[in-house]
Structure formats: C-alpha cells, structure tokens
mmCIF file of C-alpha atoms in Angstrom:
data_model
loop_
_atom_site.group_PDB
_atom_site.id
_atom_site.type_symbol
_atom_site.label_atom_id
_atom_site.label_comp_id
_atom_site.label_asym_id
_atom_site.label_seq_id
_atom_site.Cartn_x
_atom_site.Cartn_y
_atom_site.Cartn_z
ATOM 1 C CA MET A 575 85.828 12.090 137.425
ATOM 2 C CA ALA A 576 88.609 13.507 135.854
ATOM 3 C CA THR A 577 88.666 16.581 133.320
ATOM 4 C CA THR A 578 91.145 16.923 130.625
ATOM 5 C CA GLU A 579 92.231 20.090 128.856
ATOM 6 C CA THR A 580 92.255 20.020 125.024
ATOM 7 C CA THR A 581 94.276 22.665 123.107
ATOM 8 C CA PRO A 582 92.170 25.062 120.743
ATOM 9 C CA GLY A 583 92.776 23.791 117.284
ATOM 10 C CA ALA A 584 92.812 19.987 118.273
ATOM 11 C CA PRO A 585 92.959 18.602 114.776
ATOM 12 C CA GLU A 586 90.354 16.050 115.635
ATOM 13 C CA ASN A 587 87.509 18.549 116.199
ATOM 14 C CA PRO A 588 86.793 20.500 113.932
ATOM 15 C CA GLY A 589 84.605 22.711 115.621
ATOM 16 C CA ALA A 590 87.620 23.424 117.784
ATOM 17 C CA VAL A 591 89.046 25.991 114.645
ATOM 18 C CA ALA A 592 86.174 28.268 114.780
ATOM 19 C CA PRO A 593 86.700 31.785 115.517
ATOM 20 C CA VAL A 594 85.253 33.734 117.644
ATOM 21 C CA ILE A 595 83.784 36.309 115.742
ATOM 22 C CA GLU A 596 83.460 39.555 117.726
ATOM 23 C CA PRO A 597 80.813 41.953 115.643
ATOM 24 C CA PRO A 598 83.063 45.389 114.649
ATOM 25 C CA ARG A 599 80.400 47.321 114.672
ATOM 26 C CA LYS A 600 77.516 46.818 117.489
ATOM 27 C CA ARG A 601 73.682 47.903 116.891
ATOM 28 C CA THR A 602 72.804 50.227 119.734
ATOM 29 C CA ALA A 603 70.048 52.953 120.029
ATOM 30 C CA ARG A 604 72.627 55.311 118.744
ATOM 31 C CA THR A 605 73.443 53.596 115.711
ATOM 32 C CA PRO A 606 72.764 55.890 112.756
ATOM 33 C CA ARG A 607 69.779 55.452 110.617
ATOM 34 C CA SER A 608 70.542 54.679 107.102
ATOM 35 C CA THR A 609 68.809 57.219 104.506
ATOM 36 C CA ARG A 610 65.470 55.286 104.137
ATOM 37 C CA THR A 611 65.592 54.285 99.905
ATOM 38 C CA ASN A 612 63.866 51.723 97.914
ATOM 39 C CA PHE A 613 67.109 51.439 96.242
ATOM 40 C CA GLU A 614 67.860 47.491 98.064
ATOM 41 C CA LEU A 615 63.877 46.484 97.098
ATOM 42 C CA PHE A 616 64.423 47.647 93.186
ATOM 43 C CA ALA A 617 68.276 46.168 93.017
ATOM 44 C CA TRP A 618 67.111 43.184 94.955
ATOM 45 C CA LEU A 619 63.816 42.999 91.682
ATOM 46 C CA PHE A 620 66.425 43.530 89.343
ATOM 47 C CA MET A 621 68.182 40.733 89.988
ATOM 48 C CA ARG A 622 65.125 38.088 89.834
ATOM 49 C CA LEU A 623 63.505 40.051 86.684
ATOM 50 C CA SER A 624 67.378 40.364 84.760
ATOM 51 C CA GLY A 625 67.542 36.561 85.730
ATOM 52 C CA ILE A 626 64.790 35.747 83.419
ATOM 53 C CA VAL A 627 65.894 37.668 80.628
ATOM 54 C CA LEU A 628 68.859 36.811 80.846
ATOM 55 C CA VAL A 629 68.288 33.017 80.497
ATOM 56 C CA ILE A 630 66.432 33.949 76.889
ATOM 57 C CA LEU A 631 69.289 36.466 75.763
ATOM 58 C CA VAL A 632 72.239 34.149 76.799
ATOM 59 C CA LEU A 633 71.080 30.694 76.141
ATOM 60 C CA GLY A 634 70.042 32.545 72.346
ATOM 61 C CA HIS A 635 73.480 33.985 72.161
ATOM 62 C CA LEU A 636 75.073 30.805 72.740
ATOM 63 C CA LEU A 637 73.299 28.841 70.601
ATOM 64 C CA ILE A 638 73.594 31.343 67.637
ATOM 65 C CA GLN A 639 76.968 31.668 68.251
ATOM 66 C CA LEU A 640 78.349 28.244 69.144
ATOM 67 C CA TYR A 641 75.806 25.475 67.504
ATOM 68 C CA LEU A 642 73.781 26.478 64.522
ATOM 69 C CA ASP A 643 75.459 26.922 60.747
ATOM 70 C CA GLY A 644 78.547 25.148 61.812
ATOM 71 C CA GLY A 645 79.108 26.471 65.621
ATOM 72 C CA ILE A 646 82.215 28.270 66.081
ATOM 73 C CA THR A 647 83.853 28.084 62.901
ATOM 74 C CA LYS A 648 81.606 30.353 61.161
ATOM 75 C CA VAL A 649 82.318 33.268 63.924
ATOM 76 C CA SER A 650 84.456 35.545 61.753
ATOM 77 C CA PHE A 651 84.755 39.185 61.544
ATOM 78 C CA ALA A 652 82.777 39.034 58.137
ATOM 79 C CA PHE A 653 80.001 37.175 60.693
ATOM 80 C CA VAL A 654 79.702 39.715 63.525
ATOM 81 C CA ALA A 655 79.768 42.719 60.894
ATOM 82 C CA GLY A 656 76.623 41.109 59.096
ATOM 83 C CA ARG A 657 75.054 40.649 62.227
ATOM 84 C CA TRP A 658 75.574 44.482 63.594
ATOM 85 C CA SER A 659 73.875 45.697 60.566
ATOM 86 C CA ASN A 660 70.672 44.537 62.044
ATOM 87 C CA PRO A 661 69.139 46.510 64.486
ATOM 88 C CA TRP A 662 67.665 43.734 65.964
ATOM 89 C CA TRP A 663 70.956 42.224 66.836
ATOM 90 C CA GLN A 664 71.946 45.222 68.197
ATOM 91 C CA VAL A 665 69.465 45.638 70.503
ATOM 92 C CA TRP A 666 69.994 41.850 71.672
ATOM 93 C CA ASP A 667 73.179 42.160 72.374
ATOM 94 C CA LEU A 668 73.301 45.964 73.693
ATOM 95 C CA VAL A 669 70.544 44.652 76.076
ATOM 96 C CA MET A 670 71.940 41.355 77.214
ATOM 97 C CA LEU A 671 75.581 43.809 77.746
ATOM 98 C CA TRP A 672 73.843 45.932 80.433
ATOM 99 C CA LEU A 673 71.684 43.155 82.121
ATOM 100 C CA ALA A 674 74.826 40.873 82.585
ATOM 101 C CA MET A 675 76.742 43.660 83.854
ATOM 102 C CA LEU A 676 74.116 45.028 85.916
ATOM 103 C CA HIS A 677 73.768 41.830 87.019
ATOM 104 C CA GLY A 678 76.879 40.568 87.807
ATOM 105 C CA ALA A 679 77.530 43.953 89.460
ATOM 106 C CA ASN A 680 74.632 43.968 91.908
ATOM 107 C CA GLY A 681 75.425 40.280 92.549
ATOM 108 C CA LEU A 682 79.506 41.186 93.804
ATOM 109 C CA ARG A 683 78.562 43.796 95.305
ATOM 110 C CA THR A 684 75.873 41.659 97.699
ATOM 111 C CA VAL A 685 78.732 39.582 97.835
ATOM 112 C CA ILE A 686 81.185 42.549 99.206
ATOM 113 C CA ASN A 687 78.291 43.558 101.769
ATOM 114 C CA ASP A 688 78.607 39.848 103.051
ATOM 115 C CA TYR A 689 82.318 39.053 102.593
ATOM 116 C CA ALA A 690 84.372 42.400 103.678
ATOM 117 C CA GLU A 691 84.549 42.871 107.332
ATOM 118 C CA ARG A 692 86.442 46.645 107.488
ATOM 119 C CA ALA A 693 84.437 49.006 106.324
ATOM 120 C CA ALA A 694 87.410 50.642 104.116
ATOM 121 C CA THR A 695 87.802 47.049 102.385
ATOM 122 C CA ARG A 696 84.608 47.271 101.481
ATOM 123 C CA ALA A 697 84.587 51.096 100.017
ATOM 124 C CA TRP A 698 87.901 49.941 98.034
ATOM 125 C CA LEU A 699 86.356 46.594 96.418
ATOM 126 C CA LYS A 700 83.132 48.394 95.891
ATOM 127 C CA ALA A 701 84.783 51.276 94.073
ATOM 128 C CA LEU A 702 86.779 48.776 91.921
ATOM 129 C CA LEU A 703 83.841 47.122 91.141
ATOM 130 C CA TYR A 704 82.029 50.371 90.129
ATOM 131 C CA ALA A 705 85.066 51.391 87.938
ATOM 132 C CA ALA A 706 84.978 47.806 86.207
ATOM 133 C CA THR A 707 81.247 48.203 85.371
ATOM 134 C CA VAL A 708 81.186 51.271 84.237
ATOM 135 C CA PHE A 709 84.133 50.756 81.752
ATOM 136 C CA THR A 710 83.197 47.729 80.632
ATOM 137 C CA VAL A 711 79.546 48.618 79.824
ATOM 138 C CA LEU A 712 80.725 52.017 78.416
ATOM 139 C CA LEU A 713 82.851 50.405 76.343
ATOM 140 C CA GLY A 714 80.608 47.760 75.000
ATOM 141 C CA THR A 715 78.272 50.202 74.142
ATOM 142 C CA LEU A 716 80.369 52.756 72.018
ATOM 143 C CA VAL A 717 81.682 49.624 70.008
ATOM 144 C CA ILE A 718 78.027 48.233 69.297
ATOM 145 C CA PHE A 719 76.866 51.972 68.038
ATOM 146 C CA THR A 720 80.125 52.476 66.322
ATOM 147 C CA PHE A 721 81.092 49.297 64.932
ATOM 148 C CA ASP A 722 82.663 50.185 61.232
ATOM 149 C CA PRO A 723 82.356 46.971 59.121
ATOM 150 C CA ASN A 724 84.888 48.591 56.103
ATOM 151 C CA ILE A 725 87.845 49.034 59.005
ATOM 152 C CA SER A 726 91.106 48.165 57.671
ATOM 153 C CA MET B 42 45.821 -15.045 134.170
ATOM 154 C CA SER B 43 48.370 -12.695 135.128
ATOM 155 C CA THR B 44 51.371 -14.254 132.932
ATOM 156 C CA ALA B 45 49.505 -13.281 129.539
ATOM 157 C CA THR B 46 49.935 -9.470 130.354
ATOM 158 C CA GLU B 47 53.367 -10.123 131.361
ATOM 159 C CA ASP B 48 54.911 -11.833 128.595
ATOM 160 C CA LYS B 49 53.738 -8.695 126.901
ATOM 161 C CA HIS B 50 56.216 -6.513 129.020
ATOM 162 C CA SER B 51 58.534 -4.753 126.508
ATOM 163 C CA ALA B 52 62.681 -4.602 127.810
ATOM 164 C CA ALA B 53 61.857 -1.423 127.410
ATOM 165 C CA LEU B 54 58.838 -1.412 130.080
ATOM 166 C CA ASP B 55 60.882 -3.722 132.484
ATOM 167 C CA ALA B 56 63.561 -1.460 132.848
ATOM 168 C CA ALA B 57 61.529 1.395 133.818
ATOM 169 C CA GLU B 58 59.536 -0.643 136.295
ATOM 170 C CA SER B 59 62.319 -1.544 138.036
ATOM 171 C CA GLY B 60 64.005 1.757 138.430
ATOM 172 C CA ALA B 61 67.200 0.957 136.476
ATOM 173 C CA THR B 62 68.747 4.004 134.914
ATOM 174 C CA GLN B 63 71.308 2.821 131.745
ATOM 175 C CA HIS B 64 73.783 5.293 132.183
ATOM 176 C CA VAL B 65 76.531 5.853 129.473
ATOM 177 C CA THR B 66 79.573 7.450 130.239
ATOM 178 C CA PHE B 67 80.290 10.096 127.283
ATOM 179 C CA ARG B 68 82.316 13.403 127.570
ATOM 180 C CA LEU B 69 81.045 17.002 127.428
ATOM 181 C CA ARG B 70 83.697 19.524 125.326
ATOM 182 C CA ILE B 71 82.822 22.388 126.562
ATOM 183 C CA ARG B 72 84.145 26.108 124.849
ATOM 184 C CA ARG B 73 85.395 27.894 128.093
ATOM 185 C CA PHE B 74 86.398 31.560 128.112
ATOM 186 C CA ASN B 75 87.408 33.420 130.616
ATOM 187 C CA PRO B 76 88.283 37.187 130.365
ATOM 188 C CA GLU B 77 90.342 37.283 133.606
ATOM 189 C CA GLN B 78 92.216 34.488 132.737
ATOM 190 C CA ALA B 79 92.849 34.285 129.334
ATOM 191 C CA ALA B 80 92.215 36.026 126.232
ATOM 192 C CA GLU B 81 91.591 32.634 124.114
ATOM 193 C CA PRO B 82 88.931 30.446 124.460
ATOM 194 C CA VAL B 83 89.775 26.930 125.482
ATOM 195 C CA TRP B 84 87.652 23.818 124.816
ATOM 196 C CA VAL B 85 87.824 21.520 128.064
ATOM 197 C CA ASP B 86 86.573 18.101 128.142
ATOM 198 C CA TYR B 87 84.333 16.913 130.777
ATOM 199 C CA GLU B 88 83.560 13.069 131.177
ATOM 200 C CA LEU B 89 79.839 12.198 132.224
ATOM 201 C CA SER B 90 78.207 9.375 133.177
ATOM 202 C CA MET B 91 74.000 9.756 132.717
ATOM 203 C CA ASP B 92 71.222 8.410 131.814
ATOM 204 C CA PRO B 93 70.835 9.517 127.740
ATOM 205 C CA LYS B 94 67.550 10.509 127.966
ATOM 206 C CA GLU B 95 68.172 13.268 130.497
ATOM 207 C CA LYS B 96 68.706 16.457 128.888
ATOM 208 C CA LEU B 97 71.733 18.300 127.781
ATOM 209 C CA LEU B 98 70.622 21.410 129.937
ATOM 210 C CA ASP B 99 70.743 18.539 132.833
ATOM 211 C CA ALA B 100 74.765 17.741 131.946
ATOM 212 C CA LEU B 101 75.825 21.330 131.985
ATOM 213 C CA HIS B 102 74.213 21.152 135.701
ATOM 214 C CA LYS B 103 76.284 18.650 136.503
ATOM 215 C CA VAL B 104 79.305 19.781 135.614
ATOM 216 C CA LYS B 105 78.742 23.168 137.294
ATOM 217 C CA TRP B 106 77.026 21.804 140.388
ATOM 218 C CA GLU B 107 79.251 18.145 140.832
ATOM 219 C CA ILE B 108 82.552 18.941 138.869
ATOM 220 C CA ASP B 109 83.435 22.684 137.856
ATOM 221 C CA GLY B 110 81.562 25.762 139.778
ATOM 222 C CA THR B 111 82.727 28.497 137.528
ATOM 223 C CA LEU B 112 81.036 27.042 134.366
ATOM 224 C CA THR B 113 78.792 29.842 133.348
ATOM 225 C CA PHE B 114 75.965 29.624 131.099
ATOM 226 C CA ARG B 115 72.112 31.096 131.124
ATOM 227 C CA ARG B 116 69.243 29.205 132.098
ATOM 228 C CA SER B 117 65.758 30.386 133.766
ATOM 229 C CA CYS B 118 62.724 27.757 133.144
ATOM 230 C CA ALA B 119 64.654 24.748 132.012
ATOM 231 C CA HIS B 120 61.646 23.684 129.473
ATOM 232 C CA GLY B 121 62.005 25.704 126.101
ATOM 233 C CA ILE B 122 59.903 28.997 126.918
ATOM 234 C CA CYS B 123 62.054 31.432 128.608
ATOM 235 C CA GLY B 124 64.584 31.231 125.855
ATOM 236 C CA SER B 125 67.843 31.822 127.877
ATOM 237 C CA ASP B 126 69.845 28.433 127.239
ATOM 238 C CA ALA B 127 70.452 28.647 123.390
ATOM 239 C CA MET B 128 73.822 27.572 122.410
ATOM 240 C CA ARG B 129 75.484 25.626 120.120
ATOM 241 C CA ILE B 130 75.723 22.156 120.458
ATOM 242 C CA ASN B 131 77.376 19.852 117.956
ATOM 243 C CA GLY B 132 78.080 22.840 115.757
ATOM 244 C CA LYS B 133 73.874 23.325 115.598
ATOM 245 C CA ASN B 134 72.021 25.929 117.729
ATOM 246 C CA ARG B 135 69.430 24.606 120.146
ATOM 247 C CA LEU B 136 68.113 24.814 123.260
ATOM 248 C CA ALA B 137 69.850 23.031 125.594
ATOM 249 C CA CYS B 138 66.697 22.613 127.730
ATOM 250 C CA LYS B 139 65.089 21.051 124.715
ATOM 251 C CA THR B 140 67.790 18.307 123.846
ATOM 252 C CA LEU B 141 68.291 15.200 124.950
ATOM 253 C CA ILE B 142 71.471 13.593 125.212
ATOM 254 C CA LYS B 143 70.465 10.961 123.152
ATOM 255 C CA ASP B 144 69.765 12.906 120.321
ATOM 256 C CA VAL B 145 73.314 14.579 120.210
ATOM 257 C CA LEU B 146 74.921 11.469 121.107
ATOM 258 C CA GLY B 147 75.651 9.409 118.025
ATOM 259 C CA LYS B 148 76.706 5.941 117.678
ATOM 260 C CA PRO B 149 79.464 4.798 120.126
ATOM 261 C CA LYS B 150 82.833 3.754 118.072
ATOM 262 C CA ASN B 151 84.656 0.453 120.197
ATOM 263 C CA GLY B 152 82.147 1.568 122.863
ATOM 264 C CA VAL B 153 83.218 5.485 123.215
ATOM 265 C CA TYR B 154 81.211 7.640 122.273
ATOM 266 C CA LYS B 155 82.542 11.037 120.064
ATOM 267 C CA PRO B 156 82.489 14.032 122.709
ATOM 268 C CA ILE B 157 79.699 16.270 122.682
ATOM 269 C CA THR B 158 80.470 20.277 121.865
ATOM 270 C CA VAL B 159 78.703 22.852 123.732
ATOM 271 C CA GLU B 160 79.812 26.756 122.667
ATOM 272 C CA PRO B 161 78.326 29.960 122.770
ATOM 273 C CA ILE B 162 76.007 31.465 120.098
ATOM 274 C CA LYS B 163 78.207 33.031 117.211
ATOM 275 C CA GLY B 164 77.781 36.553 116.086
ATOM 276 C CA LEU B 165 77.404 38.262 119.539
ATOM 277 C CA THR B 166 80.560 38.940 121.658
ATOM 278 C CA VAL B 167 81.067 36.377 124.508
ATOM 279 C CA LEU B 168 81.495 37.531 127.638
ATOM 280 C CA LYS B 169 82.137 34.519 129.796
ATOM 281 C CA ASP B 170 81.591 31.070 128.635
ATOM 282 C CA LEU B 171 78.078 30.548 127.371
ATOM 283 C CA VAL B 172 77.007 33.738 127.839
ATOM 284 C CA VAL B 173 77.228 36.060 124.819
ATOM 285 C CA ASP B 174 76.131 40.083 124.902
ATOM 286 C CA MET B 175 72.403 39.821 124.048
ATOM 287 C CA ASP B 176 72.425 43.697 123.465
ATOM 288 C CA PRO B 177 72.796 44.153 119.918
ATOM 289 C CA PHE B 178 70.228 41.017 119.570
ATOM 290 C CA PHE B 179 67.621 43.058 121.762
ATOM 291 C CA GLN B 180 68.852 46.285 120.216
ATOM 292 C CA ALA B 181 67.509 44.810 116.860
ATOM 293 C CA PHE B 182 64.566 43.694 118.316
ATOM 294 C CA ARG B 183 63.639 46.865 119.798
ATOM 295 C CA ASP B 184 64.362 48.577 116.275
ATOM 296 C CA VAL B 185 61.275 47.293 114.809
ATOM 297 C CA MET B 186 58.650 48.426 117.553
ATOM 298 C CA PRO B 187 57.416 45.031 118.915
ATOM 299 C CA PHE B 188 54.522 46.579 120.402
ATOM 300 C CA LEU B 189 50.826 46.914 119.118
ATOM 301 C CA VAL B 190 50.262 50.412 117.799
ATOM 302 C CA ALA B 191 46.643 51.496 117.258
ATOM 303 C CA LYS B 192 44.643 54.744 116.272
ATOM 304 C CA GLY B 193 41.584 55.967 116.916
ATOM 305 C CA ASN B 194 39.358 55.269 120.237
ATOM 306 C CA GLU B 195 40.032 52.223 122.170
ATOM 307 C CA PRO B 196 37.656 50.585 122.983
ATOM 308 C CA THR B 197 35.704 49.432 125.946
ATOM 309 C CA ARG B 198 36.935 45.877 126.200
ATOM 310 C CA GLU B 199 39.231 43.769 123.979
ATOM 311 C CA ARG B 200 39.920 44.815 120.403
ATOM 312 C CA LYS B 201 38.283 41.998 118.928
ATOM 313 C CA GLN B 202 39.575 39.882 115.847
ATOM 314 C CA SER B 203 38.498 36.952 113.768
ATOM 315 C CA ILE B 204 39.863 33.825 113.838
ATOM 316 C CA GLU B 205 40.970 34.390 109.927
ATOM 317 C CA ASP B 206 42.890 37.803 111.374
ATOM 318 C CA ARG B 207 44.169 35.817 113.862
ATOM 319 C CA ALA B 208 45.247 32.642 112.376
ATOM 320 C CA ARG B 209 47.108 35.037 109.632
ATOM 321 C CA PHE B 210 50.366 35.754 112.592
ATOM 322 C CA ASP B 211 50.029 32.471 114.360
ATOM 323 C CA ASP B 212 53.300 31.141 113.451
ATOM 324 C CA THR B 213 55.231 34.376 114.338
ATOM 325 C CA THR B 214 53.471 34.560 117.591
ATOM 326 C CA LYS B 215 55.579 31.578 119.097
ATOM 327 C CA CYS B 216 58.841 33.517 118.811
ATOM 328 C CA ILE B 217 60.744 33.106 122.345
ATOM 329 C CA LEU B 218 63.803 35.629 121.742
ATOM 330 C CA CYS B 219 66.289 32.871 122.476
ATOM 331 C CA ALA B 220 68.335 34.235 119.140
ATOM 332 C CA ALA B 221 68.980 31.096 117.772
ATOM 333 C CA CYS B 222 67.521 32.252 114.359
ATOM 334 C CA THR B 223 69.666 35.528 114.431
ATOM 335 C CA SER B 224 72.800 33.956 115.640
ATOM 336 C CA SER B 225 72.571 30.893 113.030
ATOM 337 C CA CYS B 226 72.495 33.684 110.336
ATOM 338 C CA PRO B 227 75.415 33.793 108.254
ATOM 339 C CA VAL B 228 74.687 37.583 107.159
ATOM 340 C CA PHE B 229 74.216 38.073 110.330
ATOM 341 C CA TRP B 230 77.862 36.636 111.761
ATOM 342 C CA ASN B 231 79.993 39.106 109.421
ATOM 343 C CA ASP B 232 79.132 42.895 110.969
ATOM 344 C CA GLY B 233 75.754 42.299 112.943
ATOM 345 C CA GLN B 234 74.331 45.141 110.986
ATOM 346 C CA TYR B 235 71.319 43.265 109.563
ATOM 347 C CA PHE B 236 68.317 43.329 111.811
ATOM 348 C CA GLY B 237 68.328 39.721 111.499
ATOM 349 C CA PRO B 238 65.585 36.926 111.870
ATOM 350 C CA ALA B 239 64.542 37.086 114.929
ATOM 351 C CA ALA B 240 63.586 41.089 114.460
ATOM 352 C CA ILE B 241 61.965 40.495 111.438
ATOM 353 C CA VAL B 242 59.939 37.391 112.727
ATOM 354 C CA ASN B 243 58.609 39.801 115.934
ATOM 355 C CA ALA B 244 58.019 42.781 112.840
ATOM 356 C CA HIS B 245 56.017 40.083 110.705
ATOM 357 C CA ARG B 246 53.581 38.884 114.154
ATOM 358 C CA PHE B 247 52.355 42.515 113.891
ATOM 359 C CA ILE B 248 52.472 43.639 110.385
ATOM 360 C CA PHE B 249 50.362 41.269 109.725
ATOM 361 C CA ASP B 250 48.350 41.819 112.791
ATOM 362 C CA SER B 251 44.750 43.317 111.593
ATOM 363 C CA ARG B 252 44.382 45.191 114.513
ATOM 364 C CA ASP B 253 48.058 46.866 113.890
ATOM 365 C CA ASP B 254 48.487 50.272 112.635
ATOM 366 C CA ALA B 255 52.070 51.031 112.430
ATOM 367 C CA GLY B 256 52.852 47.951 109.856
ATOM 368 C CA GLU B 257 53.738 50.864 107.426
ATOM 369 C CA GLN B 258 56.411 51.767 109.562
ATOM 370 C CA ARG B 259 57.712 48.574 110.241
ATOM 371 C CA LEU B 260 57.702 48.108 106.430
ATOM 372 C CA GLU B 261 59.826 51.092 106.136
ATOM 373 C CA ILE B 262 62.237 50.015 108.689
ATOM 374 C CA LEU B 263 62.453 46.772 107.397
ATOM 375 C CA ASN B 264 63.187 48.463 103.885
ATOM 376 C CA GLU B 265 66.477 49.616 104.863
ATOM 377 C CA LYS B 266 69.966 49.021 103.936
ATOM 378 C CA ASP B 267 70.275 46.037 106.886
ATOM 379 C CA GLY B 268 66.813 45.225 106.460
ATOM 380 C CA VAL B 269 64.887 41.987 105.248
ATOM 381 C CA TRP B 270 66.609 42.359 101.654
ATOM 382 C CA ARG B 271 70.138 41.391 103.250
ATOM 383 C CA CYS B 272 68.430 37.896 103.679
ATOM 384 C CA ARG B 273 70.018 35.323 101.340
ATOM 385 C CA THR B 274 67.137 32.423 102.711
ATOM 386 C CA THR B 275 69.970 29.868 103.977
ATOM 387 C CA PHE B 276 66.980 28.578 105.756
ATOM 388 C CA ASN B 277 69.453 28.733 108.905
ATOM 389 C CA CYS B 278 67.049 30.334 110.815
ATOM 390 C CA THR B 279 64.424 27.493 110.050
ATOM 391 C CA ASP B 280 66.544 25.223 110.886
ATOM 392 C CA ALA B 281 67.578 26.686 114.404
ATOM 393 C CA CYS B 282 64.486 27.690 115.278
ATOM 394 C CA PRO B 283 63.488 25.539 118.576
ATOM 395 C CA ARG B 284 60.205 26.360 118.544
ATOM 396 C CA GLY B 285 59.538 25.575 114.799
ATOM 397 C CA ILE B 286 58.466 28.842 113.405
ATOM 398 C CA GLN B 287 58.981 29.219 109.440
ATOM 399 C CA VAL B 288 61.653 32.028 109.731
ATOM 400 C CA THR B 289 62.691 32.199 106.511
ATOM 401 C CA GLN B 290 58.813 32.183 105.230
ATOM 402 C CA ALA B 291 58.060 35.051 107.244
ATOM 403 C CA ILE B 292 60.970 36.718 106.015
ATOM 404 C CA GLN B 293 59.767 36.473 102.278
ATOM 405 C CA GLU B 294 56.818 37.807 103.128
ATOM 406 C CA VAL B 295 57.758 40.704 104.439
ATOM 407 C CA LYS B 296 59.686 41.749 101.254
ATOM 408 C CA ARG B 297 56.376 40.292 99.724
ATOM 409 C CA ALA B 298 54.578 42.907 101.069
ATOM 410 C CA LEU B 299 57.126 45.492 100.816
ATOM 411 C CA ILE B 300 56.855 45.040 97.083
ATOM 412 C CA THR B 301 53.445 44.588 97.027
ATOM 413 C CA ARG B 302 52.778 47.961 98.382
ATOM 414 C CA ARG B 303 55.837 49.732 97.082
ATOM 415 C CA ILE B 304 55.273 49.183 93.594
#
C-alpha cells in the first residue's frame, strides 16, 4: 500500500490551509480569577433590551425622515429646528443616540474580545472604540440640548 | 417449500450470508505532526482497502498496525464511552469509534472517492499527530467544581430524589468529556480562556441537581468574564456532541438561571 505525501496547503484540499491554533494563554490552576461582577450579565441583557427598543425608535425615525410628508425632500434646517423645539422629539433622538451608540459599542467590544488575539491589540482597539463612543455620545447630546434655531 | 423464503432474500442478506465483504479502496488523509522531525504539520495520504461498514477507528488501526506504526492517536474503549478519540473528520468533530467509514466517504467521482481528512481537534496545542494537550480543557472542567457539594447531615443511606428532579438535568449527565464540543467552539479557538461548552454542561449537571448545595457558587464562577456570557449560540457544540446532548440549550439554561437569580 502506497503512502504519498502531500504538501501542506495543497489547493485541492480546503482543510489543508487550516492553521494550527496555539492558545496564546492557557487556562491553568494559576490563571487569575477575574473580578466577579455582574457586568457581563448586564451587558448581555442590555443588548437584548436595547435592541427591542431600537427597533421601534429607528424604524419610527426612518419612517418620519425618509417616507412621510414627501420623504427626504422635506428634511431641511427648518424641519430639524421645528422638531427639536418639541421635547418629545428631543427625548426620542436622545434615547436613540444613547441606545444605538452603547448597543453598537458593546457589540464591537464583544467582536474585539472574540477576534483580537494579542492582549495589546485588544487593549488598543477597545481604547479607540471607547474614545469614539464617548466623543459621539457627548457631541450628540450637546447638539440636541443646545441647538439654536436662530443661528445665522 | 423453502423456495418461497429464498425468493425473499435481499441482495444484502445474500452478501452477508456468503461472508463476503465488499471492500472499497479510499485514501485517508491524516494531518501528521512530529515536533522532533518538523516544525510544521504535514498531510499524509494512506491508501486503504476496507469494508466501508467498519469504523473510522478501524481504518486508523489499519494504518498504525499495518502501514506506519508511528501514527499516534488516543483511543481506549473504542465504543464511544471513554471519549478519548475525538478528532476532526472531514472538518467535523466526531468520535472516530462512532463514525462509520461509509458515512464520511461520500460518493465516488469516476470510481474514485475523495480522501477522508483526519485532523486533531482545534484550539488545543497539538503534541503529536492526533494527540492534543487536554490540560486547559480539564482545568476549565475542574474550575466549575464537577462534584456533589451537600450541606447538612449525611443521610444513612442514599440521597433520595424524585423522578422529576432527576429528569431536570438528565441530558447533561451524558457527557463523556471527549472535548468535541469545546474544541468546535469558535470562541474557545480564539484564546482558550472561555470555559467552553463541556465545562458549562458539567456545571449544569450539578446546578440543576436538587441534592446539590453549591449551585450558587458555580453560577458565580460562570458569571465571570470568560463564563457563559461569551457564548454566541453558534450551536457548533450541539452539532459536535457525539452523545446528542443539547449543549447550547444547557448553556442558555445557565444564563437564564443567572438572570432570574441575580435580578
């Protein structure tokens, strides 16, 4: 019976290109215990609950902005100014901004945790993510509350 | 008189009674790795002629016993109970002793079968050929305290339990710790810090046991950063389990228990 050697990465066999995955950090008896908080539990729950609320907020937003009363053609400075003079729409946009940003940021946090392999890469990506999130949320909140319709 | 029954003989029964086996020729493509010889693993093909109704483990035995004695793999009972021969067969985690050759052979093209690929399970360091370092896997298992913790006076005879209470965790008692689930989990592949489906299944087995008193402690352990919340419900574990345990469901039940008991 003949044995034939194939080179690793032979194109005819898709399995051949699968890399050997060496776990960079092994779980051992000395693996330090992470601090036990309910953070991951609340983050998981927040994703589900904010998702449900966002479906209503975002679909309502899209309906108003893009479809009703002439759709996108009606959106102008005056239209935005008119809407933000009403506390209802201020609160709507504020809640939508915060939920969407935190929902998206938390989703990206889990993606980074799942895909970044080196601890340093992970830390840098997360620092960038948190900075961008805080900046966008603060700027958006500031604009909603300090919007001046008489600006020239 | 006997002709009537003979007419009913199927071709398969004829073949079985004649004692003849229908051998097929196929290639077994094994990912070989020997750190003393080469830094990189290589795929090696072995041509075999066997009865496709035999197990894949028999094919590995044929290679080891008749072609190349250096082929290294774990196996013990060879009947799907000890859980030592989990491996990636045609890209899926299975037990070699519970997989029939005919089920992974596929259909021949121009009379030639595609080779059956055999690799070690992923996410654990390969030591040699199909043998991986199982220590991180068993460390996660130990971390969830997979043993009965009962307070109070010890009963003189057995600890009694109703049929309903026993049925609550019946599914997760079937685990044989073969690591097919944990090594099929993409979250575990990344850094090996996630507890993994097998450890959670074995925690589930005691968390929902009415005789056990350490359920809270186990939930606390699985509530941490690398606990159940890293599960992305990809169902790879459920698909991989050779015992048919509803692994993802067990993980979700632990999540639900955490939410209902913490909030």
